């Protein structure tokens, strides 16, 4: 069995401007995103037998409802491979707006592209990432970027001097979908 490990880094929205609601139900946005040093550990292994997702956080779904499962399924469809196991060690808190699930999905796309030697270009990986979620494309490369559309149009920016941030996650979570639906 061959395997691949990677870190899925969180992000901050250093600025976020919500624009008009789109016909597809999403909002157009303009946001400046920056990766931060907080990360989840992702391990993928070629099993040849279906998709198994495990996570040390019981709040994270393990089946088809997990975005990493969706990412793996998409890569299996492209590559013709038959199975993968994905193990997620969570450090990024869920429901904090830090992009943990999206980052994990991008890590799975990148890992399987390498593990299975699929050879997809960065642009093709970003297209697939956009099918999975609005901010997943940002995490294909990470760093610092200005993102538009529903967040899937990523313009890479040069990294700036290291900054320090304090992240406080209250017990109450705010689901992104709910927040956008409530936005007026």
mmCIF file of C-alpha atoms in Angstrom:
data_model
loop_
_atom_site.group_PDB
_atom_site.id
_atom_site.type_symbol
_atom_site.label_atom_id
_atom_site.label_comp_id
_atom_site.label_asym_id
_atom_site.label_seq_id
_atom_site.Cartn_x
_atom_site.Cartn_y
_atom_site.Cartn_z
ATOM 1 C CA UNK A 1 0.000 0.000 0.000
ATOM 2 C CA UNK A 2 1.365 3.440 -0.917
ATOM 3 C CA UNK A 3 0.564 6.508 1.163
ATOM 4 C CA UNK A 4 1.016 10.261 1.310
ATOM 5 C CA UNK A 5 0.914 12.708 4.234
ATOM 6 C CA UNK A 6 0.355 16.437 4.106
ATOM 7 C CA UNK A 7 -0.616 19.430 6.164
ATOM 8 C CA UNK A 8 -3.853 21.260 5.398
ATOM 9 C CA UNK A 9 -3.346 24.838 6.587
ATOM 10 C CA UNK A 10 -6.151 27.079 7.859
ATOM 11 C CA UNK A 11 -6.841 30.537 6.448
ATOM 12 C CA UNK A 12 -8.003 33.906 7.597
ATOM 13 C CA UNK A 13 -10.137 36.289 5.593
ATOM 14 C CA UNK A 14 -8.174 39.496 6.177
ATOM 15 C CA UNK A 15 -10.954 41.376 4.422
ATOM 16 C CA UNK A 16 -14.354 40.285 3.157
ATOM 17 C CA UNK A 17 -16.784 42.287 1.059
ATOM 18 C CA UNK A 18 -20.085 40.560 0.313
ATOM 19 C CA UNK A 19 -21.630 41.799 -2.916
ATOM 20 C CA UNK A 20 -24.855 40.896 -4.744
ATOM 21 C CA UNK A 21 -26.638 37.568 -4.413
ATOM 22 C CA UNK A 22 -26.187 35.471 -7.540
ATOM 23 C CA UNK A 23 -28.881 33.524 -9.429
ATOM 24 C CA UNK A 24 -27.266 30.268 -8.191
ATOM 25 C CA UNK A 25 -27.966 31.287 -4.571
ATOM 26 C CA UNK A 26 -24.362 32.184 -3.727
ATOM 27 C CA UNK A 27 -23.047 35.715 -3.170
ATOM 28 C CA UNK A 28 -20.321 37.396 -5.158
ATOM 29 C CA UNK A 29 -17.503 38.332 -2.805
ATOM 30 C CA UNK A 30 -14.156 40.047 -2.725
ATOM 31 C CA UNK A 31 -11.825 38.706 -0.064
ATOM 32 C CA UNK A 32 -8.173 38.748 0.862
ATOM 33 C CA UNK A 33 -7.211 35.312 2.191
ATOM 34 C CA UNK A 34 -4.042 34.335 3.996
ATOM 35 C CA UNK A 35 -2.874 30.886 5.138
ATOM 36 C CA UNK A 36 -1.858 30.651 8.770
ATOM 37 C CA UNK A 37 0.308 28.136 10.601
ATOM 38 C CA UNK A 38 -2.622 26.197 12.136
ATOM 39 C CA UNK A 39 -3.136 22.941 10.210
ATOM 40 C CA UNK A 40 -4.819 19.542 10.066
ATOM 41 C CA UNK A 41 -2.718 16.438 9.376
ATOM 42 C CA UNK A 42 -3.997 14.489 6.373
ATOM 43 C CA UNK A 43 -2.889 10.969 5.468
ATOM 44 C CA UNK A 44 -4.085 9.210 2.316
ATOM 45 C CA UNK A 45 -3.341 5.618 1.373
ATOM 46 C CA UNK A 46 -4.145 3.714 -1.800
ATOM 47 C CA UNK A 47 -6.316 0.773 -0.736
ATOM 48 C CA UNK A 48 -7.886 -0.350 -3.989
ATOM 49 C CA UNK A 49 -11.225 -0.815 -2.219
ATOM 50 C CA UNK A 50 -13.694 2.109 -1.882
ATOM 51 C CA UNK A 51 -13.329 5.308 0.136
ATOM 52 C CA UNK A 52 -12.876 5.310 3.899
ATOM 53 C CA UNK A 53 -12.626 8.608 5.783
ATOM 54 C CA UNK A 54 -11.697 8.655 9.462
ATOM 55 C CA UNK A 55 -11.240 11.643 11.740
ATOM 56 C CA UNK A 56 -10.289 12.099 15.372
ATOM 57 C CA UNK A 57 -13.067 14.708 15.737
ATOM 58 C CA UNK A 58 -16.435 12.947 16.093
ATOM 59 C CA UNK A 59 -18.227 16.089 14.837
ATOM 60 C CA UNK A 60 -16.671 15.590 11.380
ATOM 61 C CA UNK A 61 -18.720 13.287 9.133
ATOM 62 C CA UNK A 62 -16.957 10.153 7.914
ATOM 63 C CA UNK A 63 -19.067 9.113 4.929
ATOM 64 C CA UNK A 64 -20.224 10.689 1.695
ATOM 65 C CA UNK A 65 -21.097 13.897 3.575
ATOM 66 C CA UNK A 66 -17.415 14.598 4.144
ATOM 67 C CA UNK A 67 -15.867 16.950 1.574
ATOM 68 C CA UNK A 68 -12.675 14.829 1.542
ATOM 69 C CA UNK A 69 -14.801 11.837 0.487
ATOM 70 C CA UNK A 70 -16.153 13.955 -2.386
ATOM 71 C CA UNK A 71 -12.624 15.012 -3.374
ATOM 72 C CA UNK A 72 -11.420 11.394 -3.357
ATOM 73 C CA UNK A 73 -14.436 10.251 -5.398
ATOM 74 C CA UNK A 74 -13.724 12.909 -8.011
ATOM 75 C CA UNK A 75 -10.061 11.861 -8.254
ATOM 76 C CA UNK A 76 -11.044 8.184 -8.484
ATOM 77 C CA UNK A 77 -13.400 9.024 -11.370
ATOM 78 C CA UNK A 78 -10.554 10.796 -13.191
ATOM 79 C CA UNK A 79 -7.813 8.274 -12.468
ATOM 80 C CA UNK A 80 -9.687 4.980 -12.613
ATOM 81 C CA UNK A 81 -8.275 4.045 -9.184
ATOM 82 C CA UNK A 82 -10.514 1.911 -6.971
ATOM 83 C CA UNK A 83 -9.951 3.000 -3.387
ATOM 84 C CA UNK A 84 -8.362 5.218 -0.796
ATOM 85 C CA UNK A 85 -8.359 5.669 2.951
ATOM 86 C CA UNK A 86 -8.155 9.181 4.352
ATOM 87 C CA UNK A 87 -7.218 9.893 7.958
ATOM 88 C CA UNK A 88 -7.762 13.416 9.310
ATOM 89 C CA UNK A 89 -6.162 14.642 12.534
ATOM 90 C CA UNK A 90 -8.053 17.866 13.328
ATOM 91 C CA UNK A 91 -6.364 20.913 14.794
ATOM 92 C CA UNK A 92 -8.457 23.500 12.922
ATOM 93 C CA UNK A 93 -11.708 24.002 14.844
ATOM 94 C CA UNK A 94 -14.894 23.291 12.890
ATOM 95 C CA UNK A 95 -17.361 26.123 12.366
ATOM 96 C CA UNK A 96 -14.758 28.841 12.918
ATOM 97 C CA UNK A 97 -14.530 30.249 9.375
ATOM 98 C CA UNK A 98 -10.939 29.045 9.064
ATOM 99 C CA UNK A 99 -11.598 26.792 6.073
ATOM 100 C CA UNK A 100 -10.630 23.509 7.725
ATOM 101 C CA UNK A 101 -12.835 21.225 5.634
ATOM 102 C CA UNK A 102 -11.989 23.061 2.420
ATOM 103 C CA UNK A 103 -8.285 22.915 3.186
ATOM 104 C CA UNK A 104 -8.557 19.199 3.944
ATOM 105 C CA UNK A 105 -10.300 18.613 0.596
ATOM 106 C CA UNK A 106 -7.609 20.531 -1.298
ATOM 107 C CA UNK A 107 -4.925 18.511 0.514
ATOM 108 C CA UNK A 108 -6.665 15.296 -0.608
ATOM 109 C CA UNK A 109 -6.794 16.534 -4.235
ATOM 110 C CA UNK A 110 -3.097 17.449 -4.182
ATOM 111 C CA UNK A 111 -2.101 14.246 -2.383
ATOM 112 C CA UNK A 112 -3.987 11.929 -4.747
ATOM 113 C CA UNK A 113 -2.674 13.806 -7.779
ATOM 114 C CA UNK A 114 0.845 12.995 -6.523
ATOM 115 C CA UNK A 115 0.194 9.563 -4.995
ATOM 116 C CA UNK A 116 -1.548 8.225 -8.083
ATOM 117 C CA UNK A 117 0.703 10.176 -10.503
ATOM 118 C CA UNK A 118 -2.375 11.584 -12.259
ATOM 119 C CA UNK A 119 -0.507 14.631 -13.568
ATOM 120 C CA UNK A 120 -3.322 17.173 -13.353
ATOM 121 C CA UNK A 121 -2.220 20.764 -13.841
ATOM 122 C CA UNK A 122 -2.699 23.403 -11.171
ATOM 123 C CA UNK A 123 -5.493 24.956 -13.272
ATOM 124 C CA UNK A 124 -7.309 21.608 -13.595
ATOM 125 C CA UNK A 125 -6.998 20.969 -9.860
ATOM 126 C CA UNK A 126 -8.498 24.429 -9.223
ATOM 127 C CA UNK A 127 -11.435 23.598 -11.542
ATOM 128 C CA UNK A 128 -12.104 20.394 -9.601
ATOM 129 C CA UNK A 129 -11.688 22.241 -6.307
ATOM 130 C CA UNK A 130 -14.313 24.804 -7.384
ATOM 131 C CA UNK A 131 -16.807 21.956 -7.910
ATOM 132 C CA UNK A 132 -16.309 20.962 -4.266
ATOM 133 C CA UNK A 133 -16.617 24.346 -2.554
ATOM 134 C CA UNK A 134 -16.156 28.071 -2.912
ATOM 135 C CA UNK A 135 -12.871 28.412 -1.025
ATOM 136 C CA UNK A 136 -11.333 25.032 -1.892
ATOM 137 C CA UNK A 137 -9.493 26.533 -4.931
ATOM 138 C CA UNK A 138 -7.600 28.927 -2.654
ATOM 139 C CA UNK A 139 -6.136 25.981 -0.762
ATOM 140 C CA UNK A 140 -4.697 24.291 -3.866
ATOM 141 C CA UNK A 141 -1.751 26.678 -3.561
ATOM 142 C CA UNK A 142 -2.498 28.637 -0.413
ATOM 143 C CA UNK A 143 -0.336 31.526 0.667
ATOM 144 C CA UNK A 144 -1.960 34.891 0.137
ATOM 145 C CA UNK A 145 -4.571 35.634 -2.526
ATOM 146 C CA UNK A 146 -7.351 37.977 -3.573
ATOM 147 C CA UNK A 147 -10.438 35.891 -4.290
ATOM 148 C CA UNK A 148 -13.566 36.930 -6.185
ATOM 149 C CA UNK A 149 -16.690 35.359 -7.685
ATOM 150 C CA UNK A 150 -18.114 33.141 -4.953
ATOM 151 C CA UNK A 151 -14.514 32.792 -3.764
ATOM 152 C CA UNK A 152 -13.362 30.352 -6.426
ATOM 153 C CA UNK A 153 -11.535 32.913 -8.612
ATOM 154 C CA UNK A 154 -8.089 33.126 -7.040
ATOM 155 C CA UNK A 155 -5.445 35.722 -7.846
ATOM 156 C CA UNK A 156 -2.213 34.785 -6.074
ATOM 157 C CA UNK A 157 -0.426 37.635 -4.307
ATOM 158 C CA UNK A 158 3.120 37.848 -3.016
ATOM 159 C CA UNK A 159 3.588 36.790 0.575
ATOM 160 C CA UNK A 160 4.170 39.627 3.000
ATOM 161 C CA UNK A 161 6.242 39.776 6.151
ATOM 162 C CA UNK A 162 5.077 37.298 8.772
ATOM 163 C CA UNK A 163 2.240 38.591 10.931
ATOM 164 C CA UNK A 164 0.868 37.396 14.228
ATOM 165 C CA UNK A 165 -2.826 36.755 14.829
ATOM 166 C CA UNK A 166 -4.797 35.721 17.851
ATOM 167 C CA UNK A 167 -7.629 33.332 17.024
ATOM 168 C CA UNK A 168 -10.458 32.982 19.498
ATOM 169 C CA UNK A 169 -13.072 30.326 18.776
ATOM 170 C CA UNK A 170 -16.164 30.578 20.992
ATOM 171 C CA UNK A 171 -18.111 27.439 21.854
ATOM 172 C CA UNK A 172 -20.866 28.539 19.451
ATOM 173 C CA UNK A 173 -20.188 27.806 15.764
ATOM 174 C CA UNK A 174 -21.572 29.742 12.821
ATOM 175 C CA UNK A 175 -22.083 27.615 9.706
ATOM 176 C CA UNK A 176 -20.922 29.522 6.630
ATOM 177 C CA UNK A 177 -23.974 28.560 4.575
ATOM 178 C CA UNK A 178 -26.313 29.849 7.297
ATOM 179 C CA UNK A 179 -24.362 33.126 7.665
ATOM 180 C CA UNK A 180 -24.612 33.857 3.935
ATOM 181 C CA UNK A 181 -28.299 32.914 3.847
ATOM 182 C CA UNK A 182 -28.973 35.361 6.696
ATOM 183 C CA UNK A 183 -26.938 38.167 5.131
ATOM 184 C CA UNK A 184 -29.107 41.054 3.885
#
